[in-house]
Tab-separated table of C-alpha atoms in Angstrom:
chain	number	residue	atom	x	y	z
A	263	MET	CA	-42.160	36.655	30.223
A	264	SER	CA	-43.141	39.508	32.542
A	265	GLY	CA	-44.684	42.413	30.735
A	266	LYS	CA	-45.361	40.471	27.553
A	267	ARG	CA	-49.063	40.798	26.833
A	268	THR	CA	-51.207	40.531	23.772
A	269	SER	CA	-54.857	41.550	23.606
A	270	PHE	CA	-57.781	40.338	21.555
A	271	SER	CA	-60.351	43.030	22.284
A	272	MET	CA	-64.172	42.863	22.190
A	273	GLY	CA	-65.792	46.273	22.453
A	274	ASN	CA	-69.126	46.727	24.154
A	275	GLU	CA	-70.852	47.687	20.934
A	276	PHE	CA	-73.799	45.618	19.848
A	277	ASN	CA	-75.923	45.141	16.806
A	278	GLY	CA	-79.474	44.534	17.844
A	279	TYR	CA	-81.954	42.552	15.848
A	280	ALA	CA	-85.695	43.345	16.133
A	281	GLY	CA	-84.994	45.175	19.330
A	282	ALA	CA	-83.258	42.201	20.929
A	283	THR	CA	-79.605	41.809	21.829
A	284	TYR	CA	-78.432	38.278	21.186
A	285	LEU	CA	-74.828	38.392	22.440
A	286	LYS	CA	-73.301	40.301	25.279
A	287	GLY	CA	-69.843	41.656	24.656
A	288	THR	CA	-67.187	42.274	27.280
A	289	ASP	CA	-65.023	45.198	28.102
A	290	ARG	CA	-61.580	45.367	26.586
A	291	GLN	CA	-59.218	43.043	28.441
A	292	SER	CA	-55.673	41.728	28.148
A	293	TYR	CA	-54.519	38.133	28.606
A	294	PRO	CA	-50.915	37.112	29.445
A	295	LEU	CA	-48.960	34.990	26.963
A	296	LEU	CA	-47.862	31.543	28.010
A	297	SER	CA	-44.155	30.683	28.109
A	298	GLN	CA	-42.602	30.766	24.619
A	299	THR	CA	-39.586	28.615	25.469
A	300	ASP	CA	-38.669	26.289	22.578
A	301	VAL	CA	-41.697	27.358	20.572
A	302	ARG	CA	-41.291	26.724	16.831
A	303	VAL	CA	-42.916	28.607	13.996
A	304	LEU	CA	-46.527	27.522	13.786
A	305	THR	CA	-47.887	25.949	10.641
A	306	SER	CA	-50.510	27.779	8.625
A	307	LEU	CA	-53.828	28.224	10.463
A	308	ASP	CA	-55.679	29.740	7.542
A	309	SER	CA	-58.206	26.882	7.701
A	310	LEU	CA	-59.218	28.148	11.164
A	311	VAL	CA	-60.816	31.363	12.344
A	312	VAL	CA	-60.861	32.773	15.861
A	313	MET	CA	-64.330	33.309	17.283
A	314	ALA	CA	-65.139	35.205	20.489
A	315	LEU	CA	-68.080	34.176	22.650
A	316	GLY	CA	-68.117	36.623	25.505
A	317	ALA	CA	-64.522	36.633	26.699
A	318	ILE	CA	-63.830	33.027	25.661
A	319	PRO	CA	-61.883	32.492	22.395
A	320	VAL	CA	-63.234	29.553	20.360
A	321	TYR	CA	-61.495	27.853	17.369
A	322	ILE	CA	-63.707	26.265	14.723
A	323	ASP	CA	-63.125	24.887	11.238
A	324	ALA	CA	-63.987	27.663	8.836
A	325	ASN	CA	-65.020	25.131	6.207
A	326	GLN	CA	-67.742	23.846	8.538
A	327	ALA	CA	-69.006	27.249	9.673
A	328	ASP	CA	-72.344	28.311	8.200
A	329	LEU	CA	-74.404	31.489	8.606
A	330	ASP	CA	-76.377	30.199	11.584
A	331	MET	CA	-73.175	29.215	13.401
A	332	SER	CA	-71.638	32.610	12.684
A	333	MET	CA	-74.711	34.376	14.050
A	334	ALA	CA	-74.798	32.149	17.123
A	335	VAL	CA	-71.166	32.723	17.940
A	336	GLY	CA	-71.623	36.349	17.205
A	337	ALA	CA	-68.603	37.553	15.289
A	338	ILE	CA	-66.090	36.650	12.607
A	339	PRO	CA	-62.926	38.523	13.601
A	340	GLN	CA	-60.754	40.202	11.020
A	341	VAL	CA	-57.580	38.573	12.332
A	342	ASN	CA	-57.564	34.932	11.217
A	343	MET	CA	-53.996	33.814	11.940
A	344	VAL	CA	-51.443	34.570	14.628
A	345	GLN	CA	-47.876	33.335	14.278
A	346	VAL	CA	-45.623	33.375	17.341
A	347	THR	CA	-41.849	32.902	17.169
A	348	TYR	CA	-39.222	32.771	19.853
A	349	ASP	CA	-35.823	34.406	19.252
A	350	GLU	CA	-33.238	32.352	21.133
A	351	LYS	CA	-30.586	35.069	20.822
A	352	THR	CA	-32.622	37.895	22.290
A	353	GLY	CA	-35.002	35.854	24.423
A	354	THR	CA	-37.999	37.697	23.029
A	355	THR	CA	-41.124	36.608	21.212
A	356	ASN	CA	-42.584	38.095	18.068
A	357	GLN	CA	-46.133	37.938	16.836
A	358	THR	CA	-47.427	38.480	13.342
A	359	PHE	CA	-51.074	38.696	12.380
A	360	GLN	CA	-52.726	37.737	9.139
A	361	VAL	CA	-55.580	40.110	8.423
A	362	ALA	CA	-58.680	38.755	6.683
A	363	SER	CA	-59.719	40.579	3.537
A	364	SER	CA	-63.248	40.864	4.902
A	365	GLY	CA	-64.998	39.917	8.103
A	366	VAL	CA	-68.244	41.746	8.827
A	367	SER	CA	-70.019	40.266	11.836
A	368	THR	CA	-73.696	39.623	12.392
A	369	GLY	CA	-73.550	40.479	16.064
A	370	SER	CA	-70.826	42.107	18.110
A	371	TYR	CA	-67.585	42.261	16.172
A	372	PHE	CA	-63.851	42.111	16.652
A	373	GLN	CA	-62.854	45.699	17.271
A	374	GLY	CA	-59.086	45.582	17.495
A	375	TYR	CA	-55.956	43.974	18.842
A	376	SER	CA	-52.782	45.187	20.452
A	377	ASN	CA	-49.437	43.781	21.511
A	378	ASN	CA	-46.590	45.385	23.366
A	379	ASN	CA	-43.983	44.034	20.896
A	380	ASN	CA	-45.503	46.302	18.272
A	381	ALA	CA	-45.332	43.556	15.666
A	382	ASN	CA	-46.129	44.599	12.115
A	383	ILE	CA	-49.309	43.347	10.499
A	384	VAL	CA	-48.191	41.295	7.508
A	385	GLU	CA	-49.641	38.817	5.036
A	386	ILE	CA	-48.317	35.325	5.799
A	387	THR	CA	-47.710	32.801	2.979
A	388	PRO	CA	-48.948	29.286	3.809
A	389	ILE	CA	-46.185	26.683	4.099
A	390	GLY	CA	-46.383	24.042	1.370
A	391	TRP	CA	-47.622	23.670	-2.194
A	392	LEU	CA	-49.397	26.628	-3.755
A	393	LEU	CA	-51.378	26.056	-6.935
A	394	PHE	CA	-51.836	28.880	-9.439
A	395	GLY	CA	-54.230	27.088	-11.763
A	396	THR	CA	-52.793	26.109	-15.127
A	397	ALA	CA	-49.847	28.452	-14.551
A	398	GLY	CA	-48.223	25.898	-12.247
A	399	TRP	CA	-47.013	25.342	-8.694
A	400	LYS	CA	-44.965	27.317	-6.175
A	401	TRP	CA	-43.777	26.388	-2.678
A	402	GLY	CA	-44.770	28.602	0.230
A	403	GLU	CA	-42.192	29.166	2.952
A	404	GLY	CA	-44.201	31.184	5.464
A	405	THR	CA	-42.855	34.608	4.543
A	406	GLY	CA	-42.670	34.109	0.789
A	407	THR	CA	-42.175	31.455	-1.885
A	408	LYS	CA	-39.159	29.352	-2.761
A	409	LYS	CA	-37.148	31.155	-5.425
A	410	GLU	CA	-34.694	28.601	-6.819
A	411	GLY	CA	-33.284	25.126	-6.256
A	412	TRP	CA	-34.151	21.675	-4.998
A	413	LEU	CA	-36.971	20.601	-2.704
A	414	GLU	CA	-37.625	17.144	-1.233
A	415	ASP	CA	-41.225	16.373	-0.346
A	416	LEU	CA	-42.579	12.978	0.700
A	417	GLY	CA	-39.493	11.187	-0.629
A	418	LYS	CA	-39.576	12.831	-4.064
A	419	TRP	CA	-37.397	15.597	-5.461
A	420	TYR	CA	-38.576	18.749	-7.245
A	421	TYR	CA	-36.776	21.732	-8.736
A	422	PHE	CA	-37.763	25.410	-8.845
A	423	ARG	CA	-36.756	28.199	-11.222
A	424	ASN	CA	-37.951	31.771	-10.727
A	425	GLU	CA	-40.343	30.500	-8.022
A	426	TRP	CA	-42.048	27.967	-10.346
A	427	MET	CA	-41.796	24.157	-10.189
A	428	VAL	CA	-40.236	22.860	-13.423
A	429	THR	CA	-41.271	19.833	-15.512
A	430	GLY	CA	-39.816	17.929	-18.475
A	431	TRP	CA	-36.166	18.149	-19.572
A	432	GLN	CA	-33.998	20.445	-17.456
A	433	LEU	CA	-30.265	21.210	-17.692
A	434	ILE	CA	-29.099	21.736	-14.107
A	435	THR	CA	-25.659	22.250	-12.589
A	436	TYR	CA	-24.856	19.371	-10.235
A	437	LYS	CA	-21.526	19.155	-8.410
A	438	GLY	CA	-20.033	21.790	-10.689
A	439	LYS	CA	-21.097	20.159	-13.963
A	440	SER	CA	-24.151	20.515	-16.186
A	441	HIS	CA	-26.377	17.435	-16.305
A	442	TRP	CA	-29.707	16.627	-17.877
A	443	PHE	CA	-32.570	15.753	-15.555
A	444	TYR	CA	-36.148	14.853	-16.370
A	445	PHE	CA	-39.165	15.770	-14.249
A	446	ASN	CA	-42.440	13.930	-14.754
A	447	THR	CA	-45.301	15.847	-16.284
A	448	LYS	CA	-48.945	14.816	-16.188
A	449	LYS	CA	-51.786	17.270	-16.599
A	450	ASP	CA	-55.401	16.666	-15.680
A	451	ARG	CA	-58.399	17.507	-17.844
A	452	GLN	CA	-58.300	21.103	-16.681
A	453	GLY	CA	-54.667	21.476	-17.734
A	454	VAL	CA	-53.347	21.499	-14.165
A	455	GLU	CA	-49.974	19.809	-13.623
A	456	ARG	CA	-50.222	16.821	-11.276
A	457	ALA	CA	-46.635	15.517	-11.303
A	458	GLY	CA	-43.281	17.353	-11.390
A	459	ASP	CA	-41.178	14.830	-9.467
A	460	MET	CA	-37.646	13.965	-10.627
A	461	VAL	CA	-37.300	10.711	-12.608
A	462	ILE	CA	-35.012	7.931	-11.364
A	463	GLY	CA	-34.464	4.768	-13.443
A	464	TRP	CA	-35.793	3.965	-16.927
A	465	ILE	CA	-38.308	6.088	-18.791
A	466	GLU	CA	-39.432	6.029	-22.433
A	467	LEU	CA	-39.560	9.503	-23.997
A	468	ASN	CA	-39.988	11.022	-27.435
A	469	TYR	CA	-36.657	12.201	-28.813
A	470	ASN	CA	-36.214	13.609	-32.310
A	471	GLY	CA	-39.635	12.322	-33.293
A	472	GLU	CA	-39.084	8.751	-32.066
A	473	ASN	CA	-39.571	6.983	-28.739
A	474	HIS	CA	-36.342	6.053	-26.936
A	475	TRP	CA	-35.459	4.713	-23.514
A	476	PHE	CA	-33.333	6.807	-21.148
A	477	TYR	CA	-31.834	5.933	-17.777
A	478	PHE	CA	-31.464	8.328	-14.841
A	479	HIS	CA	-29.132	7.516	-11.946
A	480	GLY	CA	-30.168	7.605	-8.302
A	481	ASN	CA	-29.143	11.280	-8.116
A	482	GLY	CA	-31.351	12.060	-11.116
A	483	THR	CA	-28.580	12.679	-13.654
A	484	MET	CA	-29.060	11.163	-17.109
A	485	ALA	CA	-26.785	8.214	-17.988
A	486	VAL	CA	-24.418	9.079	-20.851
A	487	ASP	CA	-21.836	6.829	-22.584
A	488	THR	CA	-22.111	4.185	-19.912
A	489	TRP	CA	-23.173	0.606	-19.221
A	490	ILE	CA	-26.220	0.096	-17.003
A	491	ASP	CA	-26.035	-2.905	-14.681
A	492	TYR	CA	-29.686	-3.876	-14.328
A	493	ARG	CA	-29.074	-7.497	-13.391
A	494	ALA	CA	-30.682	-7.109	-9.966
A	495	LYS	CA	-33.944	-6.097	-11.672
A	496	ASP	CA	-34.207	-8.129	-14.892
A	497	GLY	CA	-30.852	-9.924	-15.200
A	498	ASN	CA	-29.514	-7.758	-18.046
A	499	TRP	CA	-26.880	-5.186	-18.964
A	500	TYR	CA	-27.772	-2.177	-21.144
A	501	TYR	CA	-25.835	0.681	-22.717
A	502	CYS	CA	-26.761	4.364	-23.072
A	503	GLY	CA	-24.966	6.428	-25.732
A	504	SER	CA	-23.674	9.986	-25.874
A	505	ASP	CA	-27.198	11.378	-26.299
A	506	GLY	CA	-28.540	9.255	-23.448
A	507	THR	CA	-30.588	6.894	-25.627
A	508	MET	CA	-30.475	3.169	-24.933
A	509	ARG	CA	-28.619	1.427	-27.761
A	510	LYS	CA	-30.182	-1.512	-29.626
A	511	SER	CA	-29.254	-4.046	-32.331
A	512	GLN	CA	-25.560	-3.228	-32.458
A	513	LEU	CA	-22.091	-4.366	-31.504
A	514	ARG	CA	-20.437	-2.478	-28.644
A	515	VAL	CA	-16.849	-2.531	-27.420
A	516	GLY	CA	-16.749	-2.795	-23.648
A	517	ASN	CA	-14.441	-0.984	-21.237
A	518	ASP	CA	-12.355	-4.167	-21.141
A	519	GLY	CA	-11.828	-4.120	-24.918
A	520	ASN	CA	-14.074	-7.133	-25.553
A	521	LEU	CA	-16.909	-7.116	-28.070
A	522	TYR	CA	-20.524	-7.330	-26.899
A	523	TYR	CA	-23.902	-7.273	-28.649
A	524	LEU	CA	-27.007	-5.286	-27.720
A	525	LYS	CA	-30.175	-7.039	-28.919
A	526	ASP	CA	-33.372	-5.550	-30.336
A	527	ASP	CA	-34.700	-4.847	-26.841
A	528	GLY	CA	-31.392	-3.279	-25.734
A	529	ALA	CA	-30.364	-6.153	-23.460
A	530	MET	CA	-26.822	-7.458	-23.857
A	531	ALA	CA	-26.703	-10.921	-25.462
A	532	VAL	CA	-25.627	-13.682	-23.055
A	533	SER	CA	-25.185	-17.417	-23.726
A	534	GLU	CA	-26.693	-17.258	-27.205
A	535	THR	CA	-25.891	-17.093	-30.881
A	536	ILE	CA	-26.494	-13.755	-32.593
A	537	VAL	CA	-26.143	-12.335	-36.093
A	538	ASP	CA	-24.939	-8.764	-36.482
A	539	LYS	CA	-27.400	-7.160	-38.891
A	540	ASP	CA	-24.823	-4.706	-40.206
A	541	SER	CA	-22.006	-7.131	-41.016
A	542	GLY	CA	-23.995	-10.354	-41.336
A	543	LYS	CA	-21.421	-12.077	-39.127
A	544	THR	CA	-22.466	-14.753	-36.656
A	545	TYR	CA	-21.199	-14.644	-33.056
A	546	TYR	CA	-21.666	-16.632	-29.923
A	547	ALA	CA	-22.036	-14.638	-26.682
A	548	ASN	CA	-20.702	-16.543	-23.674
A	549	GLU	CA	-22.144	-16.349	-20.145
A	550	ASP	CA	-20.386	-13.008	-19.632
A	551	GLY	CA	-21.630	-11.642	-22.952
A	552	VAL	CA	-18.205	-11.689	-24.627
A	553	LEU	CA	-18.567	-12.419	-28.361
A	554	LYS	CA	-16.656	-14.939	-30.410
A	555	GLU	CA	-17.181	-15.095	-34.155
A	556	GLN	CA	-18.627	-18.374	-35.392
A	557	ALA	CA	-18.354	-20.196	-38.693
A	558	THR	CA	-21.665	-19.825	-40.503
A	559	LYS	CA	-21.782	-23.214	-42.224
A	560	GLY	CA	-24.764	-25.185	-40.925
A	561	LEU	CA	-25.837	-22.336	-38.646
A	562	LYS	CA	-27.179	-19.569	-40.833
A	563	VAL	CA	-29.755	-17.960	-38.636
A	564	ALA	CA	-30.779	-14.819	-40.520
A	565	ASN	CA	-34.541	-14.624	-41.002
A	566	SER	CA	-36.510	-14.851	-44.238
A	567	PRO	CA	-36.755	-11.661	-46.326
A	568	LEU	CA	-40.230	-12.829	-47.427
A	569	VAL	CA	-41.688	-11.769	-44.066
A	570	VAL	CA	-44.133	-8.837	-44.217
A	571	TYR	CA	-45.328	-8.902	-40.592
A	572	THR	CA	-43.466	-9.594	-37.339
A	573	GLN	CA	-44.816	-10.126	-33.842
A	574	ILE	CA	-42.254	-11.868	-31.650
A	575	SER	CA	-43.761	-14.333	-29.196
A	576	PRO	CA	-42.315	-14.754	-25.686
A	577	ASN	CA	-42.876	-18.494	-26.064
A	578	SER	CA	-39.491	-19.646	-27.308
A	579	THR	CA	-36.189	-21.091	-26.175
A	580	ASN	CA	-33.283	-18.788	-26.923
A	581	PRO	CA	-31.126	-19.834	-28.636
A	582	ARG	CA	-31.866	-23.171	-30.274
A	583	ASN	CA	-29.273	-25.847	-29.426
A	584	HIS	CA	-29.055	-27.500	-32.840
A	585	VAL	CA	-28.318	-26.470	-36.399
A	586	ILE	CA	-31.363	-26.076	-38.638
A	587	ASP	CA	-31.757	-29.227	-40.744
A	588	THR	CA	-35.493	-30.020	-40.634
A	589	ILE	CA	-38.784	-28.503	-41.864
A	590	THR	CA	-42.042	-29.034	-39.933
A	591	ILE	CA	-45.258	-27.780	-41.561
A	592	HIS	CA	-48.405	-27.261	-39.443
A	593	CYS	CA	-51.998	-26.208	-40.056
A	594	MET	CA	-53.640	-23.384	-38.104
A	595	ALA	CA	-56.913	-25.368	-37.869
A	596	GLY	CA	-58.685	-22.183	-38.900
A	597	ASN	CA	-58.538	-19.335	-41.400
A	598	LEU	CA	-56.381	-16.983	-39.306
A	599	SER	CA	-54.615	-13.977	-40.733
A	600	ILE	CA	-50.902	-13.712	-39.971
A	601	GLU	CA	-51.739	-10.865	-37.550
A	602	THR	CA	-54.333	-12.927	-35.700
A	603	CYS	CA	-51.942	-15.869	-35.501
A	604	GLY	CA	-49.363	-13.522	-33.997
A	605	ASN	CA	-51.904	-12.369	-31.415
A	606	VAL	CA	-52.617	-15.996	-30.481
A	607	PHE	CA	-48.916	-16.573	-29.785
A	608	ALA	CA	-48.359	-13.188	-28.092
A	609	PRO	CA	-49.326	-13.952	-24.463
A	610	SER	CA	-46.963	-16.137	-22.454
A	611	SER	CA	-50.016	-17.989	-21.196
A	612	ALA	CA	-50.500	-19.419	-24.714
A	613	GLY	CA	-47.442	-21.615	-24.253
A	614	ALA	CA	-47.087	-22.058	-27.999
A	615	SER	CA	-45.515	-20.428	-31.051
A	616	SER	CA	-44.053	-21.108	-34.479
A	617	ASN	CA	-41.205	-19.604	-36.439
A	618	TYR	CA	-43.427	-18.502	-39.332
A	619	GLY	CA	-47.061	-18.282	-40.381
A	620	VAL	CA	-48.641	-18.191	-43.873
A	621	GLY	CA	-52.046	-16.582	-44.435
A	622	THR	CA	-54.721	-17.554	-46.945
A	623	ASP	CA	-53.773	-14.389	-48.842
A	624	GLY	CA	-50.179	-15.626	-49.227
A	625	ARG	CA	-48.645	-13.145	-46.782
A	626	ILE	CA	-45.938	-14.406	-44.421
A	627	GLY	CA	-45.475	-13.514	-40.765
A	628	MET	CA	-42.688	-14.268	-38.265
A	629	TYR	CA	-43.243	-15.012	-34.562
A	630	VAL	CA	-39.943	-16.612	-33.467
A	631	GLU	CA	-36.612	-15.790	-35.085
A	632	GLU	CA	-34.813	-18.678	-36.770
A	633	LYS	CA	-31.963	-18.496	-34.271
A	634	ASN	CA	-34.441	-19.506	-31.551
A	635	ARG	CA	-36.521	-22.635	-30.982
A	636	SER	CA	-40.297	-22.255	-31.284
A	637	TRP	CA	-42.746	-24.200	-29.124
A	638	CYS	CA	-44.780	-25.808	-31.876
A	639	SER	CA	-44.497	-29.559	-32.395
A	640	SER	CA	-44.877	-31.042	-28.874
A	641	SER	CA	-41.221	-32.092	-29.177
A	642	ALA	CA	-38.349	-29.973	-27.911
A	643	SER	CA	-35.759	-32.044	-29.758
A	644	ASN	CA	-37.621	-31.626	-33.043
A	645	ASP	CA	-38.206	-27.896	-32.637
A	646	HIS	CA	-34.569	-27.246	-31.708
A	647	ARG	CA	-33.537	-28.453	-35.179
A	648	ALA	CA	-36.643	-27.579	-37.231
A	649	ILE	CA	-38.134	-24.437	-38.728
A	650	THR	CA	-41.846	-24.614	-37.916
A	651	ILE	CA	-44.475	-23.078	-40.218
A	652	GLU	CA	-48.196	-22.605	-39.481
A	653	VAL	CA	-50.448	-22.379	-42.595
A	654	ALA	CA	-53.984	-20.935	-42.579
A	655	ASN	CA	-56.874	-23.167	-43.749
A	656	ASN	CA	-59.701	-22.165	-46.063
A	657	GLY	CA	-61.663	-25.286	-45.179
A	658	GLY	CA	-62.377	-27.480	-42.165
A	659	GLN	CA	-61.460	-30.883	-40.814
A	660	PRO	CA	-60.397	-33.552	-41.465
A	661	ASP	CA	-58.559	-32.295	-44.545
A	662	TRP	CA	-57.885	-28.692	-43.409
A	663	PRO	CA	-57.179	-27.543	-47.005
A	664	VAL	CA	-55.210	-24.386	-47.868
A	665	SER	CA	-55.613	-21.794	-50.620
A	666	ASP	CA	-53.525	-21.749	-53.777
A	667	LYS	CA	-51.912	-18.484	-52.630
A	668	ALA	CA	-51.009	-19.986	-49.274
A	669	TYR	CA	-49.524	-23.087	-50.915
A	670	ALA	CA	-47.455	-21.022	-53.349
A	671	ALA	CA	-46.157	-18.851	-50.500
A	672	LEU	CA	-45.328	-21.977	-48.483
A	673	LEU	CA	-43.174	-23.313	-51.336
A	674	ASP	CA	-41.366	-19.969	-51.612
A	675	LEU	CA	-40.741	-19.829	-47.868
A	676	VAL	CA	-39.459	-23.406	-47.576
A	677	THR	CA	-37.146	-22.858	-50.547
A	678	ASP	CA	-35.728	-19.710	-48.935
A	679	ILE	CA	-35.198	-21.476	-45.598
A	680	CYS	CA	-33.350	-24.369	-47.250
A	681	LYS	CA	-31.067	-22.073	-49.252
A	682	ARG	CA	-30.056	-19.985	-46.262
A	683	ASN	CA	-29.478	-22.964	-43.976
A	684	ASP	CA	-27.530	-25.217	-46.384
A	685	ILE	CA	-30.298	-27.802	-46.646
A	686	LYS	CA	-29.348	-29.275	-50.011
A	687	ARG	CA	-32.499	-31.409	-50.552
A	688	LEU	CA	-35.832	-31.985	-48.868
A	689	LEU	CA	-36.438	-35.666	-48.102
A	690	TRP	CA	-39.838	-37.181	-47.292
A	691	LYS	CA	-40.669	-40.843	-46.672
A	692	GLY	CA	-43.707	-40.486	-44.424
A	693	ASP	CA	-41.905	-42.720	-41.941
A	694	LYS	CA	-42.102	-41.779	-38.251
A	695	SER	CA	-39.216	-44.136	-37.408
A	696	LEU	CA	-36.844	-41.923	-39.400
A	697	ILE	CA	-37.240	-38.885	-37.098
A	698	GLY	CA	-33.813	-37.318	-36.613
A	699	GLN	CA	-32.197	-39.255	-39.477
A	700	VAL	CA	-31.987	-36.215	-41.711
A	701	GLY	CA	-29.905	-38.028	-44.308
A	702	LYS	CA	-33.014	-40.109	-45.038
A	703	GLN	CA	-35.865	-37.774	-44.054
A	704	ASN	CA	-35.717	-34.135	-42.998
A	705	MET	CA	-39.424	-33.294	-42.948
A	706	THR	CA	-41.549	-34.061	-39.867
A	707	VAL	CA	-45.201	-33.567	-38.874
A	708	HIS	CA	-46.877	-32.692	-35.570
A	709	ARG	CA	-49.049	-35.839	-35.538
A	710	TRP	CA	-45.908	-37.899	-34.975
A	711	PHE	CA	-45.283	-36.267	-31.588
A	712	ALA	CA	-48.811	-35.831	-30.196
A	713	ALA	CA	-52.394	-36.999	-30.708
A	714	LYS	CA	-53.028	-34.360	-33.363
A	715	ALA	CA	-54.405	-34.351	-36.911
A	716	CYS	CA	-51.919	-31.581	-37.774
A	717	PRO	CA	-51.069	-30.674	-40.493
A	718	GLY	CA	-54.358	-32.074	-41.763
A	719	ASP	CA	-54.695	-34.653	-44.526
A	720	TYR	CA	-54.512	-32.052	-47.301
A	721	LEU	CA	-50.978	-30.826	-46.509
A	722	TYR	CA	-49.816	-34.207	-45.223
A	723	ASN	CA	-50.595	-35.792	-48.592
A	724	LEU	CA	-48.777	-32.934	-50.364
A	725	HIS	CA	-45.446	-33.407	-48.561
A	726	SER	CA	-43.965	-35.402	-51.469
A	727	ASP	CA	-45.078	-32.645	-53.851
A	728	ILE	CA	-43.573	-29.964	-51.588
A	729	ALA	CA	-40.240	-31.793	-51.488
A	730	GLU	CA	-40.203	-32.291	-55.257
A	731	LYS	CA	-41.053	-28.678	-56.107
A	732	VAL	CA	-38.612	-27.186	-53.584
A	733	ASN	CA	-35.777	-29.477	-54.708
A	734	LYS	CA	-36.175	-28.257	-58.275
A	735	ARG	CA	-35.505	-24.724	-57.020
A	736	LEU	CA	-32.501	-25.566	-54.877
């Protein structure tokens, strides 16, 4: 390194203050560089400034420097960053200097610098993220900004076009083919982007005015016309179509030629009975999801068309293990709307549900589909074979009466259930010993299975009337 010298120079010019000289400068001197072997490009030092106290260089944090400190030290030099690189091919070092836009001192001042490599004075771009307000983000690379392509930072991937970080949907060439990618976007209150990372996995996005789920592979490419094996995460298979949207409520032919069914939540049906809404056909999905068409006699599981509100409860056993041959009527023990009743059954912590609910206004809600067993009567065996119905009360205990509108709607609902499930006649004896003997009695009540007053004396005493009126309609 002989002959390689760089000088930071302090001239012997002074600014006095009230006739006093506070700092004593030194004559111009040169200091030898240390060995540059294996030196790498330094990171940005723009948060530091070089101060000179006599002939001793001092580094302080510029963010912590105040006016008194600046006066005490004596000078804020105009060079605030030096970058030294070592060229392995030539064995030489190169220095570049970042020049401050302003730097007037309060005492003696930095007069000049020199180096025998004659390095050019250049502006140095900080390495890392550069924010340009609401315009967006760029990536500094020391001597400029990233122009185009991928960048990995802290385990996340980003993409740049024309120097700017992209967000949202992007069509990018990957391994010679065009693929859709999606980059997260989240702006703060000032409109500044705070995301931009590439999405991997499921994400719900607005597409053609509606929300749809999309899946992005580990390399970021959008899944198209393919099955998604998500069993390690939630135990299910899913399918994404030609436009990338997750398919729901439809039959799908697998790669093996077998028929499968995608339920309302997109998950493939497994070990359950399903009804295809388009064809009305009933199928049973085995443990592998393969469908086999079933005879519908005694197992008609389509839901009532009288329903005006649906909120499916997680509290159910899917599917039920018995054909529907029983009706169990309950009371809500309160004047709940069908929406409120649905909210009661919505959390899994509730541990309860019913197939249907009838409000005082005569409106009907559904909380568990007929193909599934509700958790309503304190008896699994009863609920596996029964349709359970909660009815709102317009009066209190012990009778728990119901409104005329609710009673009329209850009769309509029970009639519809019987017609669709081949229940030829409703039978009521009021005899607990006949539970399960549907040829003699196919109506049950909650009080037979638990210490409950349900369905209240009002509805209990009307069971014979319900059976008579429904049978006239069947």
